[in-house]
mmCIF file with all atom_site columns, C-alpha atoms in Angstrom:
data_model
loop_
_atom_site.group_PDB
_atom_site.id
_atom_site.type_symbol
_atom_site.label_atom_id
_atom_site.label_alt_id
_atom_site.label_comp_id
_atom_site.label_asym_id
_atom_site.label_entity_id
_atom_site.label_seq_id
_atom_site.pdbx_PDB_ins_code
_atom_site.Cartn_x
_atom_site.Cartn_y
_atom_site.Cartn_z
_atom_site.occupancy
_atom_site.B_iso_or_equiv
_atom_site.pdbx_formal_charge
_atom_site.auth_seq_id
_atom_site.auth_comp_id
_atom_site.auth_asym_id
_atom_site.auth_atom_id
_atom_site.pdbx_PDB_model_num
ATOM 1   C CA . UNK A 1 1   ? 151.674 146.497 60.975 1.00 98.00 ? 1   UNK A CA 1
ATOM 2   C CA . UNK A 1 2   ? 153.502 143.167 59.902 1.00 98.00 ? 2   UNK A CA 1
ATOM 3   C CA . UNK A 1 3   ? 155.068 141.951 56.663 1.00 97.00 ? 3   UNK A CA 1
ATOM 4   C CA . UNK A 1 4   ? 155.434 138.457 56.131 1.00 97.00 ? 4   UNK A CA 1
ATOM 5   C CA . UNK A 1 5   ? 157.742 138.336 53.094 1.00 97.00 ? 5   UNK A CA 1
ATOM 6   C CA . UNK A 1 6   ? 158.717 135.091 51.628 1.00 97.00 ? 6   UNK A CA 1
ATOM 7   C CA . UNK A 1 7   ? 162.141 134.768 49.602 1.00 97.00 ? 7   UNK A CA 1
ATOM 8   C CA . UNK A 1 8   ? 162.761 132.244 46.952 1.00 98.00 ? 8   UNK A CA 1
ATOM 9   C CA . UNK A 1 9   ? 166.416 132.003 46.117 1.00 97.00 ? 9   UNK A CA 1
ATOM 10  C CA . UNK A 1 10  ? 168.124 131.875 43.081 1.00 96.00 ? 10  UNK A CA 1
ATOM 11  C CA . UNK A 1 11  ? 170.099 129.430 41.820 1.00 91.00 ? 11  UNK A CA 1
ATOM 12  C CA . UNK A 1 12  ? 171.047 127.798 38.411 1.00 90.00 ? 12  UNK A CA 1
ATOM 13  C CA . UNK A 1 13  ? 168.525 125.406 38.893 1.00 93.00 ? 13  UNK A CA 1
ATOM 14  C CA . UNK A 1 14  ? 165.396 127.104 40.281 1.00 94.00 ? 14  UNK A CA 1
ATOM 15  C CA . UNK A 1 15  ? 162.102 127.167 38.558 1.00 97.00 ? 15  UNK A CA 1
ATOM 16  C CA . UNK A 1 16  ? 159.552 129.578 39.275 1.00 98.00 ? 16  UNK A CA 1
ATOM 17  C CA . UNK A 1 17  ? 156.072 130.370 37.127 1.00 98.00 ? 17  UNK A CA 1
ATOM 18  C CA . UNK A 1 18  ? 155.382 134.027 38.358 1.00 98.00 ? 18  UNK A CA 1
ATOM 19  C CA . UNK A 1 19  ? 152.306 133.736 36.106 1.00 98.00 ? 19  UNK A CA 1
ATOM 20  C CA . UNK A 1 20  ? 151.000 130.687 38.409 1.00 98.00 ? 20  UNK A CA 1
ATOM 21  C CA . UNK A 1 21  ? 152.064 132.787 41.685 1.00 98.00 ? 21  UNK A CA 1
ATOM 22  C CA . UNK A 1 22  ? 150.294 135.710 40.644 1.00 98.00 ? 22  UNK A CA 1
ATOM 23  C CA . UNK A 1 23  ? 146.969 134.416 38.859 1.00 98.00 ? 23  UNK A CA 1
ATOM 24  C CA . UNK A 1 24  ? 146.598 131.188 41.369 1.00 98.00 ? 24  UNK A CA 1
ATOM 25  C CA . UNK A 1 25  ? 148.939 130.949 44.362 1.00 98.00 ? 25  UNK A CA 1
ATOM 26  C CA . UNK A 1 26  ? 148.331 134.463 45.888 1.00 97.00 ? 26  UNK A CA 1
ATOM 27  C CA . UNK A 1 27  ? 144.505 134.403 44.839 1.00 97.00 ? 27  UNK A CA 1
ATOM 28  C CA . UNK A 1 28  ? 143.773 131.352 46.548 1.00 97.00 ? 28  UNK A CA 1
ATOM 29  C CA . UNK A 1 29  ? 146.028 132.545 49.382 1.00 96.00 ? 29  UNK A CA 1
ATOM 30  C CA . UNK A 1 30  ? 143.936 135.768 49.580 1.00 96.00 ? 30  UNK A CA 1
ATOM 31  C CA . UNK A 1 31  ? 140.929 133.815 49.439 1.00 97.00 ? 31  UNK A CA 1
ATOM 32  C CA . UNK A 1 32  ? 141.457 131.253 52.747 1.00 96.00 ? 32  UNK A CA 1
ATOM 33  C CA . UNK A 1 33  ? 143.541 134.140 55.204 1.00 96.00 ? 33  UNK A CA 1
ATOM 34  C CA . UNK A 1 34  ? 140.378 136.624 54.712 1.00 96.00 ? 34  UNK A CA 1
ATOM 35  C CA . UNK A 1 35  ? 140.595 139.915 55.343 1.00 97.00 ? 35  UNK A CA 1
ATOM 36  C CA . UNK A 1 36  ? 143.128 139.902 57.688 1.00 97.00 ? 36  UNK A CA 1
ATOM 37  C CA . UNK A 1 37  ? 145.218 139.928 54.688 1.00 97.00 ? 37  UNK A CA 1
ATOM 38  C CA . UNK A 1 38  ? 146.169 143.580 54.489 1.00 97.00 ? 38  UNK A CA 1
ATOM 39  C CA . UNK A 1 39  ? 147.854 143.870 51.431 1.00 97.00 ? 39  UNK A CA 1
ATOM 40  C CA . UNK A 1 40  ? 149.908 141.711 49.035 1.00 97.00 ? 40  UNK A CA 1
ATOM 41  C CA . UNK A 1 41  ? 153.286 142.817 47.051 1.00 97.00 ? 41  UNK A CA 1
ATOM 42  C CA . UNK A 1 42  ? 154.900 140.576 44.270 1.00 98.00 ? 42  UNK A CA 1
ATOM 43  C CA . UNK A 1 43  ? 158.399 141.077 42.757 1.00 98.00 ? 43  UNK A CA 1
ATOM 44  C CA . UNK A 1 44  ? 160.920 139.118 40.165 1.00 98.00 ? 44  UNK A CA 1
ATOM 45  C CA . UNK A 1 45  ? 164.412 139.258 40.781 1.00 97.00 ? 45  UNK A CA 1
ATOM 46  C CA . UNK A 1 46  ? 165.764 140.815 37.546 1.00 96.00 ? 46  UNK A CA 1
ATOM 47  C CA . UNK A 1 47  ? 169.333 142.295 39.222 1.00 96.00 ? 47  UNK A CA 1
ATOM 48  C CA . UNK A 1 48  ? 171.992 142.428 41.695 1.00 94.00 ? 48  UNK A CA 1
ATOM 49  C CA . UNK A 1 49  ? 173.344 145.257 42.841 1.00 86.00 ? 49  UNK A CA 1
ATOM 50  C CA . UNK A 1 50  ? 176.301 145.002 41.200 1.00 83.00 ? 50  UNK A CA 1
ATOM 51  C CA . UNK A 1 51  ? 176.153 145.360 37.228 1.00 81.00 ? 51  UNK A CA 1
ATOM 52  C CA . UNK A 1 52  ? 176.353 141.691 36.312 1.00 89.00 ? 52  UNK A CA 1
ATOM 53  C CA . UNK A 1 53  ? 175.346 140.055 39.238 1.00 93.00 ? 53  UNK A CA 1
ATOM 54  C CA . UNK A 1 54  ? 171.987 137.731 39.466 1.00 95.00 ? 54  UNK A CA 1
ATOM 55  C CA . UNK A 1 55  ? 169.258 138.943 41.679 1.00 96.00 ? 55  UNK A CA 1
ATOM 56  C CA . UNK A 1 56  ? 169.762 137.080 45.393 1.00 96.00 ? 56  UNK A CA 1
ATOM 57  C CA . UNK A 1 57  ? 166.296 135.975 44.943 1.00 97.00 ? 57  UNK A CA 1
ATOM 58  C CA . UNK A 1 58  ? 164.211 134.666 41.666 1.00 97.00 ? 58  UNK A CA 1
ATOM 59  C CA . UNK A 1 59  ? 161.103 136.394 43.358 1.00 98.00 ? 59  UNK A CA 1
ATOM 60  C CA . UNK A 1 60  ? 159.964 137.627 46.838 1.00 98.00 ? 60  UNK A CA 1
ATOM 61  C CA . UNK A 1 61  ? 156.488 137.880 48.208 1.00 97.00 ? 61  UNK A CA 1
ATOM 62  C CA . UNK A 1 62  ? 154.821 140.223 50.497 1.00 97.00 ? 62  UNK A CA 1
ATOM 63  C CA . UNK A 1 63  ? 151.859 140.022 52.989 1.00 97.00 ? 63  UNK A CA 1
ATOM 64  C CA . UNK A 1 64  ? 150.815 142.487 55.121 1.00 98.00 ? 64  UNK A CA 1
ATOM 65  C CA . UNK A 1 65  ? 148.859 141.698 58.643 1.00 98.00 ? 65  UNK A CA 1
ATOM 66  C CA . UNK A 1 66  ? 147.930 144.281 61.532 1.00 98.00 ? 66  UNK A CA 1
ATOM 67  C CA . UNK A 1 67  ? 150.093 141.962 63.993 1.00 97.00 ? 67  UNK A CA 1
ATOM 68  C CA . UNK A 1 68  ? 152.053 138.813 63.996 1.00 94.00 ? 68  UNK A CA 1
ATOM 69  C CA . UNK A 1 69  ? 149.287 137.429 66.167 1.00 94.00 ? 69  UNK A CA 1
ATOM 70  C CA . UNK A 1 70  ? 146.709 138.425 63.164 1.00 96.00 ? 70  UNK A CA 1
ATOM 71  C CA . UNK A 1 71  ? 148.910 136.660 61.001 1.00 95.00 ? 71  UNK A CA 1
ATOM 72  C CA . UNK A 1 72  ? 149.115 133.314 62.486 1.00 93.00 ? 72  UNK A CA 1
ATOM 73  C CA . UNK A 1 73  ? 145.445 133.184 63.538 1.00 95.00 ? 73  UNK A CA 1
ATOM 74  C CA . UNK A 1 74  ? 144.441 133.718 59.799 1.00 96.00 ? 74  UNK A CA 1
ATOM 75  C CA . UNK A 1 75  ? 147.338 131.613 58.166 1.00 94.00 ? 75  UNK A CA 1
ATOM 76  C CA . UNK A 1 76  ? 147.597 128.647 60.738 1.00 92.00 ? 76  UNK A CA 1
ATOM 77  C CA . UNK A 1 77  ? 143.948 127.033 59.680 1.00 95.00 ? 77  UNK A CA 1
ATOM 78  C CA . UNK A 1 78  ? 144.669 126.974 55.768 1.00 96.00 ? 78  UNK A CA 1
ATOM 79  C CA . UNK A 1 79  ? 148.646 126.452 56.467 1.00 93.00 ? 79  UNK A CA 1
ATOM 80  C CA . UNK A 1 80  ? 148.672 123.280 54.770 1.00 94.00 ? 80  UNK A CA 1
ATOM 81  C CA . UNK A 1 81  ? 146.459 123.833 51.661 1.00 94.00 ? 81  UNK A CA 1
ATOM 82  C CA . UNK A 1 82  ? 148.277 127.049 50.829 1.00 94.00 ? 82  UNK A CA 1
ATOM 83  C CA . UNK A 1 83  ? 152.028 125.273 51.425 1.00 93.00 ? 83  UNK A CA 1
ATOM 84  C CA . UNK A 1 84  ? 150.634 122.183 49.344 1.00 95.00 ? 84  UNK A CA 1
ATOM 85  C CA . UNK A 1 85  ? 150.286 124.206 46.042 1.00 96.00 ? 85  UNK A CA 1
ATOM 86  C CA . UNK A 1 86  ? 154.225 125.516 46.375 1.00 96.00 ? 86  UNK A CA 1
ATOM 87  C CA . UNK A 1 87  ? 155.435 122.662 44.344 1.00 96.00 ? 87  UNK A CA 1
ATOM 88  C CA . UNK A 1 88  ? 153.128 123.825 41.312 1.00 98.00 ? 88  UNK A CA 1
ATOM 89  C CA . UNK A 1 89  ? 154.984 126.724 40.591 1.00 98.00 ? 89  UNK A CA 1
ATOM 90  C CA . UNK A 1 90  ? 158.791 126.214 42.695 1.00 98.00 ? 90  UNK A CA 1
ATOM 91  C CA . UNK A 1 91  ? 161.142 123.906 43.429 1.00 97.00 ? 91  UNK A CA 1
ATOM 92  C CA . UNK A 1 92  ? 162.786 126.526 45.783 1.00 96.00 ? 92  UNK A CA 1
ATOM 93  C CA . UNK A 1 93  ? 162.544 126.389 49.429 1.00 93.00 ? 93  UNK A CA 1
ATOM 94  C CA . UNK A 1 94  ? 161.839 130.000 50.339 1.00 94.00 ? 94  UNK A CA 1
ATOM 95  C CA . UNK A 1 95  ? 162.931 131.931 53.037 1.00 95.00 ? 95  UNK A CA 1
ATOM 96  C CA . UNK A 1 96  ? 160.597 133.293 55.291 1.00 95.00 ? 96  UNK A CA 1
ATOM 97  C CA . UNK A 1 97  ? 160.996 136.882 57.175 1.00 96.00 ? 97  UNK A CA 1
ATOM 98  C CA . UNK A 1 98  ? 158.503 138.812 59.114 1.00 97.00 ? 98  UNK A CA 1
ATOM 99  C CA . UNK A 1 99  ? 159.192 142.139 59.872 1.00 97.00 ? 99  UNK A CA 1
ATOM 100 C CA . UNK A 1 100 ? 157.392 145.266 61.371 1.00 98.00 ? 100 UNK A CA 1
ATOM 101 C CA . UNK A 1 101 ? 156.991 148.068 59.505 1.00 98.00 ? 101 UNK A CA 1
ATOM 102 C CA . UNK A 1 102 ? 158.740 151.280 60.122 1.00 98.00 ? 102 UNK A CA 1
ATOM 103 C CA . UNK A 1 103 ? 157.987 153.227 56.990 1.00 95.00 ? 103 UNK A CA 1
ATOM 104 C CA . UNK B 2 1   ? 158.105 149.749 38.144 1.00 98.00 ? 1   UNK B CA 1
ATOM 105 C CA . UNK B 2 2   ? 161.003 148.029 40.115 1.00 98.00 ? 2   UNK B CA 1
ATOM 106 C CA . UNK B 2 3   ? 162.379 147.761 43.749 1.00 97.00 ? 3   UNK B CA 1
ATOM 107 C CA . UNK B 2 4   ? 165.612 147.976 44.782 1.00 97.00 ? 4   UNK B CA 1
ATOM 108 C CA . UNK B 2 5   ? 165.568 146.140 48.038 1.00 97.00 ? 5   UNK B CA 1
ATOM 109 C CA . UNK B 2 6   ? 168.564 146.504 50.734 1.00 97.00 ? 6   UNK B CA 1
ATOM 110 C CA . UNK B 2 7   ? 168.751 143.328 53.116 1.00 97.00 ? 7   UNK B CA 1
ATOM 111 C CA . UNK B 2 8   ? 171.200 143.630 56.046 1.00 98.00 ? 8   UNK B CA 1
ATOM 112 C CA . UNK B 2 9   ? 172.014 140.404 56.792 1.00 97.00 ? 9   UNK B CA 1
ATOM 113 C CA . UNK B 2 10  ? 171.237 139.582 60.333 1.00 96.00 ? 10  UNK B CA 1
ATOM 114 C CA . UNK B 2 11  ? 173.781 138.088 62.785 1.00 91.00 ? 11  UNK B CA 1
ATOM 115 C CA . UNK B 2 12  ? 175.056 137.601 66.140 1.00 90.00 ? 12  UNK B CA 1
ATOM 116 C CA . UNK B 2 13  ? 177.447 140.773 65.784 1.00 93.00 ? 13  UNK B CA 1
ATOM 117 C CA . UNK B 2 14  ? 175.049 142.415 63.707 1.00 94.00 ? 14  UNK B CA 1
ATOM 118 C CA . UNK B 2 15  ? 174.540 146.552 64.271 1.00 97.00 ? 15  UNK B CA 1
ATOM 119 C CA . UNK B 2 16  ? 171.589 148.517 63.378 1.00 98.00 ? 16  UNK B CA 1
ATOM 120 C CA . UNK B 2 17  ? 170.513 151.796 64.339 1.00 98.00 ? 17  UNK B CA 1
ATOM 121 C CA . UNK B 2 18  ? 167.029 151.974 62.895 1.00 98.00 ? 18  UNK B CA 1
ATOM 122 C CA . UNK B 2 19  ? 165.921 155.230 63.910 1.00 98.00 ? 19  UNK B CA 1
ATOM 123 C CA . UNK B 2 20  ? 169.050 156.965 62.666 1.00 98.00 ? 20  UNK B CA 1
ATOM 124 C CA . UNK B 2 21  ? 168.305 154.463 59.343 1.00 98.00 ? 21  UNK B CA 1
ATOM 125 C CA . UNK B 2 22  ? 164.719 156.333 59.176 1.00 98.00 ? 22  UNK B CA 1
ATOM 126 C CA . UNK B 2 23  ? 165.112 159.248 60.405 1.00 98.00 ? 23  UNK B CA 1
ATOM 127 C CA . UNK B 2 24  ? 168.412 160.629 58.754 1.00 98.00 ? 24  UNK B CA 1
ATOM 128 C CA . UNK B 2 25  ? 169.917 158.161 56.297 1.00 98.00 ? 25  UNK B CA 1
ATOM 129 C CA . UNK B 2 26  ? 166.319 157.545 54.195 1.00 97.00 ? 26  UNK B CA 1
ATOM 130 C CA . UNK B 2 27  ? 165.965 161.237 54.004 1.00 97.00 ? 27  UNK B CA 1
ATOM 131 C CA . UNK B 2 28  ? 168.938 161.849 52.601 1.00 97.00 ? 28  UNK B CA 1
ATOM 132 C CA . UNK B 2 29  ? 168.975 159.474 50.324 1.00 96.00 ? 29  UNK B CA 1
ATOM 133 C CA . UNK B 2 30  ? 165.053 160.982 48.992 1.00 96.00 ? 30  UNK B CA 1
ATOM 134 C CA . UNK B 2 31  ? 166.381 164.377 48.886 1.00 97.00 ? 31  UNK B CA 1
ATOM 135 C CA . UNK B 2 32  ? 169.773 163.402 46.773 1.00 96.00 ? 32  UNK B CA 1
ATOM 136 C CA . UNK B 2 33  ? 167.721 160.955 44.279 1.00 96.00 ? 33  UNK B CA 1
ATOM 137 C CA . UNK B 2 34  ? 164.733 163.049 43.871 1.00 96.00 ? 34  UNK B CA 1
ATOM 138 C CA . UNK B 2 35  ? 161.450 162.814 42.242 1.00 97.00 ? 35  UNK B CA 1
ATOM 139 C CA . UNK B 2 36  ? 162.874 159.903 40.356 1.00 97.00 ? 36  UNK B CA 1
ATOM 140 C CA . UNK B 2 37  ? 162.173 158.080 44.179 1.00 97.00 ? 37  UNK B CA 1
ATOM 141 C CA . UNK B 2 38  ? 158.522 157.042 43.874 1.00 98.00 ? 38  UNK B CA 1
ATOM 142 C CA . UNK B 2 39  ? 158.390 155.199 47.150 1.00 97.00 ? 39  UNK B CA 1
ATOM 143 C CA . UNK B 2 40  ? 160.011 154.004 50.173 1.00 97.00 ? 40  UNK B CA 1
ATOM 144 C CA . UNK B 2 41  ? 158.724 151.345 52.941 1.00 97.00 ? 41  UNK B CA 1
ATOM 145 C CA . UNK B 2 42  ? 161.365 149.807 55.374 1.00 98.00 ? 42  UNK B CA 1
ATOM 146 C CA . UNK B 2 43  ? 160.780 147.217 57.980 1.00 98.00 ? 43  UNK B CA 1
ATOM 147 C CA . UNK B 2 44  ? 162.756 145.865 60.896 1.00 98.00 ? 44  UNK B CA 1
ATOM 148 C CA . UNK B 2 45  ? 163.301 141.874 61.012 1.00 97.00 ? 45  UNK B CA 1
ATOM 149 C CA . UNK B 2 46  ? 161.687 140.540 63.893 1.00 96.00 ? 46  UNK B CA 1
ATOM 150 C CA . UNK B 2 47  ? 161.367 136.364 63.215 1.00 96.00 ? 47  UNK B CA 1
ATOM 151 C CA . UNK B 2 48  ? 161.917 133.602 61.013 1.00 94.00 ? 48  UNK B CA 1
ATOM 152 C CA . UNK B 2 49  ? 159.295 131.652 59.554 1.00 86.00 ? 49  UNK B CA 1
ATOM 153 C CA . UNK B 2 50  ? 159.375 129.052 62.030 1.00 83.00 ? 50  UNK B CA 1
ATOM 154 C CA . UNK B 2 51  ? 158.395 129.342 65.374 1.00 81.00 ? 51  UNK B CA 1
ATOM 155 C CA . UNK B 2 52  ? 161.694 130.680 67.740 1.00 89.00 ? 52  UNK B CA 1
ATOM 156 C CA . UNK B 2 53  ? 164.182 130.916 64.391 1.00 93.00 ? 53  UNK B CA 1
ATOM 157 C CA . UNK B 2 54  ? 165.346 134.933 64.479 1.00 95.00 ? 54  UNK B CA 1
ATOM 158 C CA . UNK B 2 55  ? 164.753 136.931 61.303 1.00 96.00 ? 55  UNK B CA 1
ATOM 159 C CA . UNK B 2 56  ? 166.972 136.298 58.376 1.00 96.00 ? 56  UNK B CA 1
ATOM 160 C CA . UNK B 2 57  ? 167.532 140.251 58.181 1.00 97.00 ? 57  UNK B CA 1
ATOM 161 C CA . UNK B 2 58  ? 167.557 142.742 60.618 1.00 97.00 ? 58  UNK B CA 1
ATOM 162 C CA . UNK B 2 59  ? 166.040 145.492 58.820 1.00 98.00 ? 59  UNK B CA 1
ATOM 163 C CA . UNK B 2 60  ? 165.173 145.680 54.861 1.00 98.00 ? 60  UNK B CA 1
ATOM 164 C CA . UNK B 2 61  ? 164.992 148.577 52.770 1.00 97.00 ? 61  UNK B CA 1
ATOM 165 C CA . UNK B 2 62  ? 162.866 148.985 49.569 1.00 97.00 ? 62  UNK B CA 1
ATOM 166 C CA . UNK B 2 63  ? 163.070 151.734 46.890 1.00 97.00 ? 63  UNK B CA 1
ATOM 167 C CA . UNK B 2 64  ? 160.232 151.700 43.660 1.00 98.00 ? 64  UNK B CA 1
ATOM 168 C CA . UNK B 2 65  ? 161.276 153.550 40.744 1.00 98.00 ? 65  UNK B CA 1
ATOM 169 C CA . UNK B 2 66  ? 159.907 153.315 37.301 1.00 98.00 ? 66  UNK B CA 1
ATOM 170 C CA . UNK B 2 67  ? 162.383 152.078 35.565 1.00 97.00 ? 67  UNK B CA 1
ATOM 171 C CA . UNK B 2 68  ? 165.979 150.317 36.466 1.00 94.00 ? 68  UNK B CA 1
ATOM 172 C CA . UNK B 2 69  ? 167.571 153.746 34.210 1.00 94.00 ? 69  UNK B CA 1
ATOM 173 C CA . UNK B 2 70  ? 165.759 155.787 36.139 1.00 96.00 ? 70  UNK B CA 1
ATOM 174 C CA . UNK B 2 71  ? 167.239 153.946 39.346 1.00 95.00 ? 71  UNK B CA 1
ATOM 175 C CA . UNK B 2 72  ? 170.608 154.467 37.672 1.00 93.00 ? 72  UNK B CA 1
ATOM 176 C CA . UNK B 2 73  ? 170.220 158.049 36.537 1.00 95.00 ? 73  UNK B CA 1
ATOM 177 C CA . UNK B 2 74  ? 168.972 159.280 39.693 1.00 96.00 ? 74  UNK B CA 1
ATOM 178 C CA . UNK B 2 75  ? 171.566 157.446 42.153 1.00 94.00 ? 75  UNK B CA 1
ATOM 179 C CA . UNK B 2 76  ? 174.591 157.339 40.292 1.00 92.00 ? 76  UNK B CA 1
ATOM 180 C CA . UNK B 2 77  ? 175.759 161.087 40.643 1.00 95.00 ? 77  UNK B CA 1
ATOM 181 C CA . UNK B 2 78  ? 174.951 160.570 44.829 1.00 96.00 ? 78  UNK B CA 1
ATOM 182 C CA . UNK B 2 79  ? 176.162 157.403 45.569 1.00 93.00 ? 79  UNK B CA 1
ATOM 183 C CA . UNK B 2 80  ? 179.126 157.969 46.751 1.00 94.00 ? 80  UNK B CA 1
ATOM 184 C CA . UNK B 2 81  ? 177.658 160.699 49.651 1.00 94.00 ? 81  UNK B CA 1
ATOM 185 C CA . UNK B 2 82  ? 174.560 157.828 50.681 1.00 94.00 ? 82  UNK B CA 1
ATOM 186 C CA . UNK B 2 83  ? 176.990 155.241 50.706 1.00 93.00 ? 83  UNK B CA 1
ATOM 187 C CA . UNK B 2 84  ? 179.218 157.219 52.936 1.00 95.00 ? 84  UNK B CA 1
ATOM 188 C CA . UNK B 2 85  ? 176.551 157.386 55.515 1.00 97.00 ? 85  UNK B CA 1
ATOM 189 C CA . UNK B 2 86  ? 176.415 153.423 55.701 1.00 96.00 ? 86  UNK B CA 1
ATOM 190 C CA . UNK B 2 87  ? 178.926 153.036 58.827 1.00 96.00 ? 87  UNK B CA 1
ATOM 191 C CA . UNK B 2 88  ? 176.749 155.521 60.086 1.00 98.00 ? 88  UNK B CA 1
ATOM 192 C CA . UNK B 2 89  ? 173.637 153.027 61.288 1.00 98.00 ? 89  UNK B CA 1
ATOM 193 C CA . UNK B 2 90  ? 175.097 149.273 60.517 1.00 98.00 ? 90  UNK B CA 1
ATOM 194 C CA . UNK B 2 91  ? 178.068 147.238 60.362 1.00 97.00 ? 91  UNK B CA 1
ATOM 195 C CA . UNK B 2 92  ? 176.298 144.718 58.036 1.00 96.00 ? 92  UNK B CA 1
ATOM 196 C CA . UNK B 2 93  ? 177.501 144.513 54.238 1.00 94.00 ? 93  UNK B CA 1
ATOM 197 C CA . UNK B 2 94  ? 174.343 144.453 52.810 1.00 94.00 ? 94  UNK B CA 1
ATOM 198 C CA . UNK B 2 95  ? 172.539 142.190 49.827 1.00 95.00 ? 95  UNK B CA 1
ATOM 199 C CA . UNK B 2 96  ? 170.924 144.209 47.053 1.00 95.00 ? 96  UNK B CA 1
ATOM 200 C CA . UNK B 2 97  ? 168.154 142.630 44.739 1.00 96.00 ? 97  UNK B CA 1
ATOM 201 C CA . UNK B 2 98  ? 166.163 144.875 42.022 1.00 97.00 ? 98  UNK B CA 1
ATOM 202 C CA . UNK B 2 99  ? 162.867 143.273 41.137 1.00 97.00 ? 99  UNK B CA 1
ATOM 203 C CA . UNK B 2 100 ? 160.290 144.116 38.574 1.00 98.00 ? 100 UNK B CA 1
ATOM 204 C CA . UNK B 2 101 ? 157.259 144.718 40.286 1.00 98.00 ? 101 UNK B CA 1
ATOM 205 C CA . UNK B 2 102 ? 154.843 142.193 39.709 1.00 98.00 ? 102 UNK B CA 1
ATOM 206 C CA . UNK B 2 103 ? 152.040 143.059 41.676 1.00 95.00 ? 103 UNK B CA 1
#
């Protein structure tokens, strides 16, 4: 199994509507990849770990796929409609990680 | 709920021994924290999100607990001893983000 998790950094001047993310970016997202989706995680960065310190990241989201060959057969088709609705709830270029899963 | 997530950055020096990681360090830290530990998933950076780019960490650890007290209450008194046992399986400082869970 493979997690696609996608990093949005923080910064004094990022924006980002988790309530957008969660209600309409990840739904439609679930909708077009199908059920090779696996499973879908959402956090907001509240904290570093240091007392006082900013979270690295305003939020971070997770998608699960059997393989990374699952992934990009399910993602590639609806790539640009899904990357197209970023700027409705970021102006943060995210980072992108994928990552097998060892626990 | 939140996450504490553990990101070792990943570089061309980089170390990290993931099956010592798994295998000894994550049990360690479960059986010091406790109960208080609700869950545990780890995965090992294996890309970027661009074809050929090399994953922006080499391995990420996340920890859910209910609350960020019960985060502090429950590693506080041991984190000295899992902290210890960093040099152990990397030679990465790592990033730490806690995130409400969102979904």
């Amino acid at each position: 199994m493979i997690k696609v998790s996608v990093y949005y950094p923080n910064s004094a001047g990022a924006r980002f509507d988790m309530d957008y993310y969660v209600s309409k970016h990840i739904p439609m997202a679930q909708k077009k990849v199908g059920p090779a989706l696996k499973a879908v995680a959402v956090e907001q960065g509240i904290a570093g770990g240091t007392p006082g310190t900013p979270a690295p990241y305003i939020a971070v989201g997770h998608l699960t796929f059997d393989s990374v060959e699952a992934f990009q057969a399910a993602f590639a088709p609806h790539a640009e409609a899904i990357m197209a609705d970023v700027s409705n709830y970021t102006n943060v270029q995210p980072v992108i990680q994928i990552g097998e899963i060892k626990l």
